[in-house]
Structure formats: C-alpha cells, structure tokens
Coordinates of C-alpha atoms and ligand atoms in Angstrom, one line a residue:
X1 CA 0.0 0.0 0.0
X2 CA 1.6 3.3 -0.9
X3 CA 1.9 5.8 1.9
X4 CA 0.9 9.4 1.4
X5 CA 0.6 10.5 5.0
X6 CA 4.4 10.5 5.5
X7 CA 6.3 13.8 5.7
X8 CA 4.8 15.7 2.8
X9 CA 7.9 17.8 2.1
X10 CA 9.8 14.6 1.3
X11 CA 7.2 13.8 -1.4
X12 CA 7.1 17.2 -3.1
X13 CA 8.5 17.4 -6.6
X14 CA 11.1 20.0 -5.8
X15 CA 13.2 17.6 -3.7
X16 CA 13.1 14.5 -5.8
X17 CA 14.3 14.4 -9.4
X18 CA 11.8 14.1 -12.3
X19 CA 12.9 10.5 -13.0
X20 CA 12.2 9.4 -9.4
X21 CA 8.9 11.3 -9.7
X22 CA 8.0 9.2 -12.8
X23 CA 8.7 6.0 -10.9
X24 CA 6.6 7.2 -7.9
X25 CA 3.7 7.8 -10.3
X26 CA 4.0 4.7 -12.5
X27 CA 4.9 2.2 -9.8
X28 CA 3.6 3.6 -6.5
X29 CA 0.7 5.6 -8.0
X30 CA 1.7 8.7 -6.0
X31 CA 1.8 12.3 -7.2
X32 CA 1.3 15.9 -6.2
X33 CA -1.9 16.0 -8.2
X34 CA -4.3 13.2 -9.2
X35 CA -6.8 14.3 -11.9
X36 CA -10.0 12.4 -12.7
X37 CA -11.0 12.7 -16.3
X38 CA -8.9 13.7 -19.3
X39 CA -11.5 16.0 -21.0
X40 CA -11.0 19.7 -21.7
X41 CA -10.3 20.6 -18.1
X42 CA -8.4 17.5 -17.0
X43 CA -5.9 17.5 -19.9
X44 CA -5.3 21.3 -19.8
X45 CA -4.9 21.3 -16.0
X46 CA -2.5 18.4 -16.1
X47 CA -0.2 20.3 -18.5
X48 CA -0.6 23.6 -16.5
X49 CA 0.4 21.9 -13.2
X50 CA 3.2 19.9 -14.9
X51 CA 4.7 23.0 -16.4
X52 CA 5.0 24.4 -12.9
X53 CA 7.1 21.3 -11.9
X54 CA 4.3 19.4 -10.2
X55 CA 4.1 15.7 -10.5
X56 CA 0.7 14.8 -12.1
X57 CA -1.3 11.6 -12.5
X58 CA -4.1 11.8 -15.1
X59 CA -6.8 9.2 -15.1
X60 CA -9.2 8.6 -18.0
X61 CA -11.7 5.8 -18.5
X62 CA -11.3 5.8 -22.3
X63 CA -8.4 7.2 -24.3
X64 CA -10.1 6.5 -27.6
X65 CA -10.8 9.7 -29.5
X66 CA -14.2 10.9 -28.2
X67 CA -17.1 11.1 -30.6
X68 CA -19.5 13.6 -29.1
X69 CA -21.8 16.5 -30.1
X70 CA -20.5 18.8 -27.4
X71 CA -17.6 21.3 -27.2
X72 CA -17.2 22.1 -30.9
X73 CA -17.1 25.9 -30.9
X74 CA -14.5 27.7 -28.9
X75 CA -15.1 31.4 -28.3
X76 CA -12.3 34.0 -28.8
X77 CA -12.0 34.2 -25.0
X78 CA -11.3 30.4 -24.9
X79 CA -8.7 30.7 -27.7
X80 CA -7.1 33.4 -25.5
X81 CA -7.1 31.2 -22.4
X82 CA -5.6 28.3 -24.4
X83 CA -2.9 30.7 -25.6
X84 CA -2.1 31.8 -22.1
X85 CA -1.8 28.1 -21.1
X86 CA 0.8 27.6 -23.9
X87 CA -1.6 25.1 -25.6
X88 CA -2.6 27.2 -28.7
X89 CA -1.0 24.5 -30.9
X90 CA -3.7 22.0 -30.0
X91 CA -6.0 23.9 -32.5
X92 CA -3.6 23.2 -35.4
X93 CA -4.0 20.3 -37.8
X94 CA -7.5 19.4 -36.7
X95 CA -9.2 21.0 -39.7
X96 CA -10.5 23.7 -37.4
X97 CA -12.6 26.5 -38.9
X98 CA -12.1 30.1 -37.9
X99 CA -15.2 31.6 -36.3
X100 CA -15.5 35.3 -36.9
X101 CA -18.8 36.0 -35.3
X102 CA -22.5 35.1 -35.0
X103 CA -25.5 35.6 -37.2
X104 CA -29.0 35.7 -35.6
X105 CA -31.8 34.7 -38.0
X106 CA -35.3 35.8 -36.9
X107 CA -38.0 34.5 -39.3
X108 CA -37.0 36.0 -42.6
X109 CA -34.6 38.6 -41.3
X110 CA -31.1 38.2 -40.2
X111 CA -28.4 40.3 -38.4
X112 CA -24.7 39.6 -38.4
X113 CA -22.8 40.3 -35.2
X114 CA -19.1 39.9 -36.1
X115 CA -16.4 39.7 -33.4
X116 CA -14.5 42.4 -35.3
X117 CA -16.6 45.1 -33.8
X118 CA -15.4 44.2 -30.4
X119 CA -11.9 45.7 -30.9
X120 CA -13.0 49.2 -30.0
X121 CA -14.7 48.0 -26.8
X122 CA -11.9 46.1 -25.0
X123 CA -9.7 48.5 -23.2
X124 CA -7.2 45.9 -22.0
X125 CA -4.4 46.1 -24.4
X126 CA -2.7 43.0 -23.2
X127 CA -5.8 41.1 -24.2
X128 CA -5.8 42.6 -27.6
X129 CA -2.2 41.7 -28.3
X130 CA -2.8 38.1 -27.2
X131 CA -5.5 37.6 -29.7
X132 CA -3.5 39.2 -32.5
X133 CA -3.9 43.0 -32.4
X134 CA -7.6 43.1 -31.9
X135 CA -8.4 40.2 -34.2
X136 CA -10.9 38.3 -32.2
X137 CA -11.5 34.8 -33.6
X138 CA -12.9 31.6 -32.3
X139 CA -12.5 28.1 -33.7
X140 CA -14.9 25.3 -34.4
X141 CA -13.9 21.7 -34.9
X142 CA -14.6 18.1 -34.2
X143 CA -14.6 17.8 -30.4
X144 CA -12.7 14.5 -30.4
X145 CA -9.9 15.8 -32.5
X146 CA -9.3 18.7 -30.1
X147 CA -9.5 16.4 -27.1
X148 CA -7.0 14.0 -28.7
X149 CA -4.5 16.9 -29.2
X150 CA -5.0 18.1 -25.6
X151 CA -4.4 14.5 -24.3
X152 CA -1.3 14.1 -26.6
X153 CA 0.1 17.3 -25.0
X154 CA -0.4 15.7 -21.5
X155 CA 0.9 12.3 -22.5
X156 CA 4.1 13.7 -23.9
X157 CA 4.9 15.7 -20.8
X158 CA 7.7 14.5 -18.7
X159 CA 5.9 15.4 -15.5
X160 CA 2.6 13.6 -16.3
X161 CA 1.7 10.0 -16.3
X162 CA -1.6 9.1 -17.9
X163 CA -3.5 5.9 -16.9
X164 CA -6.5 4.4 -18.8
X165 CA -8.7 3.4 -15.9
X166 CA -12.1 4.1 -14.6
X167 CA -12.3 5.9 -11.3
X168 CA -14.8 4.2 -9.0
X169 CA -14.5 6.1 -5.7
X170 CA -12.8 8.6 -3.5
X171 CA -10.3 7.6 -0.8
X172 CA -10.8 9.7 2.3
X173 CA -9.3 9.9 5.8
X174 CA -12.5 9.9 7.7
X175 CA -11.2 11.5 10.9
X176 CA -10.3 14.7 9.0
X177 CA -12.7 14.3 6.1
X178 CA -9.8 14.8 3.8
X179 CA -9.6 13.3 0.3
X180 CA -6.3 11.4 -0.2
X181 CA -6.8 9.9 -3.6
X182 CA -9.1 7.6 -5.7
X183 CA -9.9 4.0 -6.3
X184 CA -10.1 2.8 -9.9
X185 CA -11.0 -0.2 -12.0
X186 CA -8.6 -1.0 -14.9
X187 CA -9.8 -3.1 -17.9
X188 CA -13.0 -3.7 -15.9
X189 CA -11.3 -6.1 -13.6
X190 CA -8.2 -4.8 -11.8
X191 CA -8.7 -2.6 -8.7
X192 CA -6.1 0.1 -8.2
X193 CA -5.5 3.1 -6.0
X194 CA -3.9 6.5 -6.7
X195 CA -2.8 9.0 -4.1
X196 CA -2.2 12.7 -4.4
X197 CA -1.8 15.8 -2.2
X198 CA -4.6 17.2 -4.3
X199 CA -7.3 15.2 -6.1
X200 CA -9.1 17.0 -8.9
X201 CA -12.5 15.8 -10.1
X202 CA -13.3 16.9 -13.6
X203 CA -15.4 13.9 -14.9
X204 CA -17.8 16.1 -16.8
X205 CA -21.6 16.8 -17.0
X206 CA -22.7 13.5 -15.5
X207 CA -20.1 13.6 -12.7
X208 CA -20.3 10.6 -10.4
X209 CA -18.4 12.3 -7.7
X210 CA -19.9 15.8 -7.2
X211 CA -22.7 14.4 -5.1
X212 CA -21.8 14.7 -1.4
X213 CA -19.5 17.7 -2.1
X214 CA -21.8 20.0 -4.0
X215 CA -25.2 21.0 -2.5
X216 CA -26.9 21.3 -5.9
X217 CA -27.9 18.9 -8.7
X218 CA -28.0 19.9 -12.4
X219 CA -31.4 21.1 -13.7
X220 CA -32.3 20.1 -17.3
X221 CA -35.1 21.8 -19.2
X222 CA -34.2 20.8 -22.7
X223 CA -31.9 18.7 -24.8
X224 CA -29.8 19.5 -27.9
X225 CA -30.4 17.0 -30.7
X226 CA -27.4 17.0 -33.1
X227 CA -27.0 16.0 -36.7
X228 CA -23.9 16.3 -38.9
X229 CA -24.6 18.0 -42.2
X230 CA -22.4 17.6 -45.3
X231 CA -21.4 20.5 -47.5
X232 CA -24.1 22.7 -46.0
X233 CA -24.4 26.3 -47.1
X234 CA -24.8 28.6 -44.1
X235 CA -26.6 31.9 -44.1
X236 CA -23.2 33.4 -43.0
X237 CA -20.1 31.2 -43.4
X238 CA -17.6 31.2 -40.5
X239 CA -20.3 32.4 -38.2
X240 CA -22.3 30.6 -35.5
X241 CA -25.8 30.8 -37.0
X242 CA -28.7 31.0 -34.6
X243 CA -32.2 30.4 -36.0
X244 CA -35.1 31.9 -34.0
X245 CA -38.8 31.8 -34.7
X246 CA -41.8 29.9 -33.5
X247 CA -39.7 27.1 -32.2
X248 CA -36.8 26.7 -29.7
X249 CA -33.5 27.9 -31.1
X250 CA -31.4 25.9 -33.7
X251 CA -27.6 26.4 -33.9
X252 CA -25.5 25.8 -37.0
X253 CA -21.8 26.0 -37.4
X254 CA -19.2 24.5 -39.6
X255 CA -16.8 22.0 -37.8
X256 CA -14.7 20.8 -40.6
X257 CA -14.0 21.4 -44.3
X258 CA -17.2 19.5 -45.3
X259 CA -19.0 19.0 -42.0
X260 CA -21.5 21.3 -40.3
X261 CA -23.0 20.7 -36.9
X262 CA -26.7 21.4 -36.3
X263 CA -28.0 21.4 -32.8
X264 CA -31.8 21.6 -32.3
X265 CA -33.0 22.6 -28.9
X266 CA -36.0 20.4 -27.8
X267 CA -37.7 21.4 -24.6
X268 CA -38.7 18.5 -22.2
X269 CA -42.2 17.2 -23.0
X270 CA -42.6 19.0 -26.3
X271 CA -45.8 17.7 -27.9
X272 CA -44.5 17.8 -31.5
X273 CA -41.7 15.4 -30.4
X274 CA -44.0 13.0 -28.7
X275 CA -44.1 9.3 -29.9
X276 CA -47.6 9.9 -31.3
X277 CA -46.2 12.6 -33.6
X278 CA -43.3 10.5 -34.8
X279 CA -40.9 11.2 -32.0
X280 CA -37.9 13.4 -32.5
X281 CA -37.6 12.4 -36.1
X282 CA -41.1 13.6 -36.7
X283 CA -40.4 16.9 -35.0
X284 CA -37.2 17.5 -37.0
X285 CA -38.9 16.6 -40.3
X286 CA -42.3 18.3 -39.8
X287 CA -41.5 21.3 -37.6
X288 CA -37.8 22.1 -37.7
X289 CA -37.0 21.5 -41.3
X290 CA -39.6 24.0 -42.8
X291 CA -38.4 26.7 -40.3
X292 CA -34.8 26.6 -41.3
X293 CA -33.3 29.1 -43.8
X294 CA -33.8 27.8 -47.4
X295 CA -30.1 27.3 -48.1
X296 CA -29.8 24.9 -45.2
X297 CA -32.8 22.7 -45.9
X298 CA -31.3 20.4 -48.6
X299 CA -28.4 19.2 -46.4
X300 CA -30.6 19.0 -43.3
X301 CA -33.1 16.8 -45.2
X302 CA -30.3 14.7 -46.6
X303 CA -28.8 14.2 -43.1
X304 CA -32.2 13.2 -41.7
X305 CA -32.7 10.6 -44.4
X306 CA -29.2 9.3 -43.8
X307 CA -29.5 9.2 -40.0
X308 CA -26.7 11.8 -39.9
X309 CA -25.4 10.5 -36.5
X310 CA -28.6 11.8 -34.8
X311 CA -28.2 11.9 -31.0
X312 CA -28.8 14.1 -28.0
X313 CA -27.3 15.6 -24.9
X314 CA -29.0 17.2 -21.9
X315 CA -28.7 21.0 -21.6
X316 CA -27.9 21.4 -17.9
X317 CA -27.7 24.3 -15.5
X318 CA -25.6 23.9 -12.4
X319 CA -24.7 27.0 -10.3
X320 CA -21.1 27.4 -9.1
X321 CA -20.1 26.5 -5.6
X322 CA -16.9 26.9 -3.5
X323 CA -14.7 23.8 -3.1
X324 CA -14.6 23.2 0.7
X325 CA -13.3 19.7 1.0
X326 CA -9.7 19.3 2.1
X327 CA -7.6 17.6 -0.6
X328 CA -10.3 17.9 -3.2
X329 CA -11.0 20.3 -6.1
X330 CA -14.0 19.9 -8.4
X331 CA -13.7 21.7 -11.8
X332 CA -15.3 21.9 -15.2
X333 CA -18.8 20.6 -15.9
X334 CA -18.7 18.7 -12.7
X335 CA -18.7 22.0 -10.8
X336 CA -20.6 24.5 -13.0
X337 CA -22.8 24.3 -16.1
X338 CA -24.9 26.6 -18.2
X339 CA -27.0 26.1 -21.4
X340 CA -24.7 25.4 -24.3
X341 CA -26.6 27.9 -26.6
X342 CA -23.7 30.4 -26.4
X343 CA -20.9 27.8 -26.6
X344 CA -19.3 28.9 -23.4
X345 CA -18.4 25.7 -21.6
X346 CA -14.9 25.1 -22.9
X347 CA -14.1 28.8 -22.5
X348 CA -15.1 28.7 -18.9
X349 CA -13.2 25.4 -18.5
X350 CA -9.9 26.8 -20.0
X351 CA -10.0 30.2 -18.2
X352 CA -10.7 28.4 -14.9
X353 CA -7.6 26.2 -15.6
X354 CA -5.5 29.3 -16.2
X355 CA -6.8 31.1 -13.1
X356 CA -6.7 28.2 -10.7
X357 CA -3.2 26.9 -11.8
X358 CA -2.0 30.4 -11.2
X359 CA -3.6 30.6 -7.7
X360 CA -2.2 27.2 -6.8
X361 CA 1.3 27.8 -8.3
X362 CA 4.3 26.8 -6.2
X363 CA 4.9 30.5 -5.5
X364 CA 1.5 30.8 -3.9
X365 CA 1.2 27.3 -2.4
X366 CA 4.6 25.6 -2.2
X367 CA 3.1 22.3 -1.0
X368 CA -0.3 21.2 -2.1
X369 CA -0.6 18.9 0.9
X370 CA -1.1 22.2 2.9
X371 CA -4.9 21.9 2.5
X372 CA -5.5 25.1 4.5
X373 CA -3.6 27.2 2.0
X374 CA -5.2 25.3 -0.9
X375 CA -8.8 25.9 0.4
X376 CA -8.0 29.6 1.0
X377 CA -6.9 29.9 -2.7
X378 CA -10.0 28.0 -3.8
X379 CA -12.2 30.5 -2.0
X380 CA -10.4 33.2 -3.8
X381 CA -10.8 31.2 -7.1
X382 CA -14.6 31.1 -6.6
X383 CA -14.9 34.9 -6.6
X384 CA -12.2 35.8 -9.0
X385 CA -13.4 33.5 -11.8
X386 CA -16.7 35.4 -11.8
X387 CA -15.4 38.3 -13.9
X388 CA -15.6 35.9 -16.8
X389 CA -17.7 32.9 -15.8
X390 CA -20.7 34.8 -14.3
X391 CA -21.1 36.6 -17.6
X392 CA -21.0 33.3 -19.6
X393 CA -23.3 31.6 -17.1
X394 CA -25.9 34.4 -16.9
X395 CA -25.8 35.3 -20.6
X396 CA -26.4 31.7 -21.6
X397 CA -29.3 31.2 -19.3
X398 CA -31.0 34.5 -20.0
X399 CA -30.5 34.4 -23.7
X400 CA -31.9 30.8 -23.8
X401 CA -35.1 32.0 -22.0
X402 CA -35.5 34.7 -24.7
X403 CA -34.6 32.5 -27.7
X404 CA -36.8 29.7 -26.6
X405 CA -39.6 32.1 -25.8
X406 CA -42.8 30.2 -24.9
X407 CA -45.1 33.0 -23.7
X408 CA -46.1 36.4 -25.1
X409 CA -43.9 38.4 -22.7
X410 CA -40.8 36.4 -23.7
X411 CA -41.8 36.7 -27.4
X412 CA -41.7 40.5 -27.0
X413 CA -38.3 40.3 -25.3
X414 CA -37.1 38.0 -28.1
X415 CA -38.2 40.4 -30.7
X416 CA -36.8 43.3 -28.7
X417 CA -33.4 41.5 -28.5
X418 CA -33.3 41.0 -32.3
X419 CA -34.3 44.6 -33.0
X420 CA -31.7 45.8 -30.5
X421 CA -29.0 44.0 -32.4
X422 CA -30.2 45.7 -35.6
X423 CA -29.5 49.1 -34.0
X424 CA -25.8 48.3 -34.4
X425 CA -23.0 50.2 -32.7
X426 CA -22.6 49.5 -29.0
X427 CA -25.9 47.5 -29.1
X428 CA -23.9 44.9 -31.0
X429 CA -20.2 45.4 -30.1
X430 CA -20.6 45.0 -26.3
X431 CA -23.1 42.1 -26.4
X432 CA -20.9 40.2 -28.8
X433 CA -17.9 41.0 -26.6
X434 CA -19.8 39.3 -23.8
X435 CA -20.7 36.4 -25.9
X436 CA -17.1 35.9 -27.1
X437 CA -16.0 36.1 -23.4
X438 CA -13.6 38.9 -24.1
X439 CA -15.4 41.6 -22.1
X440 CA -15.0 40.8 -18.4
X441 CA -17.3 43.3 -16.7
X442 CA -20.5 41.7 -15.5
X443 CA -22.2 45.1 -15.3
X444 CA -22.0 45.4 -19.1
X445 CA -24.3 42.4 -19.3
X446 CA -26.7 43.8 -16.8
X447 CA -26.8 47.1 -18.7
X448 CA -27.6 45.5 -22.1
X449 CA -30.1 43.0 -20.7
X450 CA -32.2 45.8 -19.3
X451 CA -31.7 48.0 -22.4
X452 CA -33.2 45.1 -24.3
X453 CA -36.1 44.9 -21.9
X454 CA -36.8 48.6 -22.3
X455 CA -36.4 48.5 -26.0
X456 CA -38.9 45.6 -26.1
X457 CA -41.4 47.7 -24.2
X458 CA -40.9 50.6 -26.6
X459 CA -41.6 48.2 -29.5
X460 CA -44.7 47.1 -27.7
X461 CA -46.0 50.6 -27.3
X462 CA -45.2 51.4 -31.0
X463 CA -47.0 48.3 -32.3
X464 CA -50.1 48.8 -30.1
X465 CA -50.5 52.4 -31.2
X466 CA -51.9 55.4 -29.3
X467 CA -55.5 54.0 -28.8
X468 CA -54.2 50.9 -27.0
X469 CA -52.0 53.0 -24.6
X470 CA -53.7 51.9 -21.4
X471 CA -53.4 48.2 -22.4
X472 CA -49.8 48.8 -23.4
X473 CA -49.0 50.2 -20.0
X474 CA -50.3 47.0 -18.3
X475 CA -48.5 44.8 -20.8
X476 CA -45.3 46.8 -20.3
X477 CA -45.4 45.9 -16.6
X478 CA -45.7 42.2 -17.4
X479 CA -42.8 42.3 -19.9
X480 CA -40.6 44.1 -17.5
X481 CA -41.5 41.7 -14.7
X482 CA -40.7 38.8 -17.0
X483 CA -37.3 40.3 -17.7
X484 CA -36.6 40.4 -14.0
X485 CA -37.8 36.8 -13.5
X486 CA -35.5 35.7 -16.3
X487 CA -32.3 37.2 -15.0
X488 CA -32.4 37.7 -11.3
X489 CA -32.4 34.0 -10.2
X490 CA -29.2 33.6 -12.2
X491 CA -27.6 36.7 -10.8
X492 CA -28.5 35.5 -7.3
X493 CA -27.0 32.1 -8.1
X494 CA -23.7 33.8 -8.8
X495 CA -23.7 35.7 -5.5
X496 CA -23.8 32.6 -3.4
X497 CA -20.6 31.3 -1.8
Ligands
FAD501 C1 -25.0 19.7 -26.4 C2 -23.8 20.5 -25.9 C3 -23.1 21.3 -26.8 C4 -22.0 22.0 -26.3 N1 -21.3 22.8 -27.1 C5 -20.3 23.5 -26.7 C6 -19.6 24.4 -27.5 O1 -19.9 24.5 -28.7 N2 -18.6 25.1 -27.0 C7 -18.2 25.0 -25.7 O2 -17.3 25.7 -25.3 N3 -18.9 24.2 -24.9 C8 -19.9 23.4 -25.3 N4 -20.5 22.6 -24.5 C9 -20.0 22.4 -23.1 C10 -18.7 21.7 -23.1 O3 -18.8 20.5 -23.8 C11 -18.3 21.4 -21.7 O4 -18.4 22.5 -20.9 C12 -16.9 20.8 -21.6 O5 -16.7 19.7 -22.3 C13 -16.5 20.5 -20.1 O6 -15.3 19.9 -20.0 P1 -14.9 18.9 -18.8 O7 -13.5 18.7 -18.9 O8 -15.5 19.4 -17.5 O9 -15.8 17.6 -19.2 P2 -15.6 16.6 -20.4 O10 -15.0 17.3 -21.5 O11 -16.9 15.9 -20.6 O12 -14.5 15.6 -19.8 C14 -14.8 14.6 -18.8 C15 -13.8 13.5 -19.0 O13 -13.9 12.6 -17.8 C16 -13.9 11.3 -18.2 N5 -14.5 10.5 -17.2 C17 -15.8 10.6 -16.8 N6 -16.0 9.7 -15.7 C18 -14.8 9.1 -15.5 C19 -14.4 8.2 -14.5 N7 -15.2 7.7 -13.6 N8 -13.1 7.8 -14.5 C20 -12.2 8.3 -15.4 N9 -12.6 9.2 -16.4 C21 -13.9 9.6 -16.4 C22 -14.7 11.3 -19.5 O14 -14.4 10.1 -20.3 C23 -14.2 12.6 -20.2 O15 -13.0 12.4 -21.0 C24 -21.6 21.9 -24.9 C25 -22.4 21.1 -24.1 C26 -23.5 20.4 -24.6 C27 -24.3 19.6 -23.6
NAG502 C1 9.1 18.9 -14.7 O1 9.2 19.1 -13.3 C2 10.6 19.5 -13.0 C3 10.6 19.6 -11.4 O2 10.4 18.3 -10.9 C4 10.9 20.9 -13.6 O3 12.2 21.3 -13.3 C5 10.7 20.8 -15.1 O4 10.9 22.0 -15.7 C6 9.3 20.2 -15.5 N1 9.3 19.9 -16.9 C7 8.6 20.6 -17.8 C8 8.7 20.1 -19.2 O5 8.0 21.6 -17.5

C-alpha cells in the first residue's frame, strides 16, 4: 500500500528528481496531483500543473478519440485562455474552422454580429495583443480531434503519467474528512489506488463524484439533438448561425471542411416530439426543417434521411459553488454548467484552468498537501473566476429564455433583442464581446439586458398604437417583470458562496 501521510515535504516534486517522480507515479501511484477525467479541463490542467514542476497523474476511463456533439465551438475568450496556457498549438492540424462572429436569424430577417466590432470595446491592451492586435477569432472543430490533441500534450509531458482506468470512488481519511486519492478499475477487472496531495475531479456533466461535495444537482429543461450536415451552405459562413422563430433555437456552425453541426433545442415534453407525432424524427422533419433558412434545408433533409449521427445531450444548469473539502477540487462541468446555446463551456473550463493553476502555483502554495492554503486559494478562485464565468453563465441562461420564448412576454423580449442588435454600434459590439467572453465586466451584461427589456417595451407601445395606450401600460409591466424573473435568479445564483 503506498503511503501518502508521511512527511509531505519529502514527497514534493522539488526535492526528488523528475525520473524518481516518474517512478513514484508509475509504480507507486503517487503524485502531487491526481486528476480524474482527461477531457477539456483535466488535460489542460495536467499540463498547467506539470509546467510548474508538479508531478501529475491523469486518469481517464477511455483514451479513444471521443465522438460527441459537445464542445465544438471555442469562443475567442477560450482561444485566448488556451494561448495563455501555452496550448494554442492544439488547435492546429485538426481541420478547425475560424469563427468570426455570429448571425442571428429571426424569421425571414437576419443580423450579423461579427467579433471584429469588439476591438474598440476592449480597453485591456494585453488582451488585444494576445489575440493578435484586436483580431478576435474563435474556432470550431470536431470535439474528439481537439481532445486528442490536448491529451497528446499531456501524455508527452515528462511530469505527467496518464492511466487508462475508470475511477470508482474517492479515498478519504474519515477523521479529518480529507480526500487522499481515488480507487479505480482498470480493464473492468483490476482494482487500483492512486494518491495525491490534491485530487481534482473533472469527470464532466454526469459527474459521479460531485454528489456529497456540492449541494446542488443539475437542472435540465431541454436537450440538444445533433446532426452532422455535409457541405451545408450557411446563411453566413464562418459564423455561428442561430435560428429563431416559433420554435426553440437551432444552432448551425461548420466544424470541418465538409461538416456542419446542427444542434436543435428540444424542450422537455414538447408535444410535436412525442411518440404519437413521430418522436424526435417527426419533430425534425415536420416542424424544424420547414423553419430553417432555405439554403440549409437540402443538407438537413439529406442528413435526416441518412440518419446523420442523430443523438442528443441534456442541456444542464448547475450554479457554481466553492470547493470546501480538504484535498479535493471539483472543476469543469462537474462544478458548474450553463446552457450550451452560447458555446461557453470550454471557454469557462480553460479560463478556470488558467486562473486556478495560477492561484495554486508553487509560488502561492509551495506544498499542495497544505490543505488550508489550498482551500484559501480555492475560496479566492470562486470569486475571481466570476469576472468571466458569471457573464458566460448568466448570458447563456438569460439568452436561452428569450430565444426559446414560450409565452407572449418572452416573445416581446425575443423580438426586442433582435431589433436591439439591428441598431448596431454598442448594441452589438458589447453584447458580442460578452458572448465571445472577451469583455470581463458583469455590469455590461446587466446594462444591455435591461436595455433590451426597455427596447422591447418601446416596440410594444409602438406596435399597439396610441389607442391601446392603457393596455400597453399593463403589458409593459408584465414584460418588465418577466425580464426580472428571467435574469435575477441567475444573478443570485452567482452571488452565493
Ligand atoms: C449539447 C452540448 C453542446 C456543447 N457545445 C459547446 C460548444 O460548442 N462550445 C463550448 O465551449 N462548450 C460546449 N458545451 C459544453 C462543453 O462540452 C463542456 O463545458 C466541456 O466539455 C466541459 O469539460 P470537462 O473537462 O469538464 O468535461 P468533459 O470534456 O466531458 O470531460 C470529462 C472526462 O472525464 C472522463 N470520465 C468521466 N467519468 C470518469 C471516471 N469515472 N473515470 C475516469 N474518467 C472519467 C470522460 O471520459 C471525459 O473524458 C456543450 C455542451 C453540450 C451539452
Ligand atoms: C518537470 O518538473 C521539474 C521539477 O520536478 C521541472 O524542473 C521541469 O521544468 C518540469 N518539466 C517541464 C517540461 O515543465
């Protein structure tokens, strides 16, 4: 049985050479950090810690290239975080497509919101330089190819050992309620144990281990159904295209030279997707297909007929919480989730990795076995990450409510939002800066959200005309109240410790 409770200074990377550390990881299963899950967070965090000279064990249940419909569009803010982590090269040679903005399609109208208009808005020069002199660009790609590149970066690192094994439980010292490591099952038969000063759980959206350490469970109101379209013409190429109208939103973005991802939001219990109406296929065929822009319809129909890899994922919301368990850190989707409408998950993941590896660097916490210092830094992490993540979280949830509008108040807010974008200028440049995760001032989001609400009310008055003024007044109150109901719960969720 490997010992971890011995003098911790003896086991820190600084005192033992890298070769000995490798033996400690491979043979004795001991390291400074044990990471559960080699997804976006796990792989990037392993490299960040290893670059600081920490000894890292990375555990992943399957090292096969993932084939999923998630994490395919990285916002400019995510590219920026990846660059800060020294991992920008993982976007090369994966047939990634540059993303230069978004286009919102509302019935027969559309409005482009390019990232290029952000440049004037971001005052932080360092940020501008990082992303190439004000050139804000995202990337979209096949998720699995990106993950394979991140994993390759981890596997080739001298200070990381990767094991293909499924984590089955935490190992704790009950008298101090401290996590010491994990139990695993290798090749479905062989039980193993791994020990670290710090155990990081980043096993994704369906985390088996968050329960017991996080007081909330994920809430799911809808699912994204995904298809892969071949040689699809998009309303605006190199943009994320969002289709709004009578139905829940549909997202379209190119993920390879020939492939385009379509994600169709389907609320829970939607009648047109019920078995009696032909299930999800019936819904896609009868309701979604006719509502799509003309240019998209042929490849959508073709993908439907072919099967097109049709599958779904739950769209979850999980508010953030502070890590309070000694020896444990929960990160990524296991810790915090928002609706994927705005493609913010990986951007949050990567900027969290950059921030937390900085807060836990050897300069700040020489020995990770010093759980008091680690927990102090994790408290600070919880609040400091908000400059970016609270924006991504609130924006995703609020925008989803508007874009999936299912009552008349929300319909007004949806229309108001679209017309607001049509105004151009700051009404586009700042919102797209928030979407791209390159504006880090939560107040900017608050300001534009309520500007949209007031603009919606103005549209309502204008449409109703002078004669209906009294009715308009009452309706205006309802619309404004709705706007508050939409955003305040998510703001409060961010204010909790
Ligand atoms: C439909 C949908 C679309 C999305 N689209 C986007 C998008 O376009 N852009 C974006 O930025 N974000 C998107 N997201 C969110 C994004 O996918 C996640 O935020 C991101 O993948 C989270 O990274 P993670 O490392 O926490 O989890 P994951 O990337 O899921 O990684 C978890 C890893 O842990 C491993 N694992 C799990 N359990 C165990 C175990 N017991 N033992 C060992 N290993 C284990 C898994 O195999 C996996 O490799 C989307 C989400 C959904 C649902
Ligand atoms: C690996 O860790 C050692 C300290 O043990 C450090 O000196 C070295 O720079 C690290 N290697 C890399 C590639 O970062």
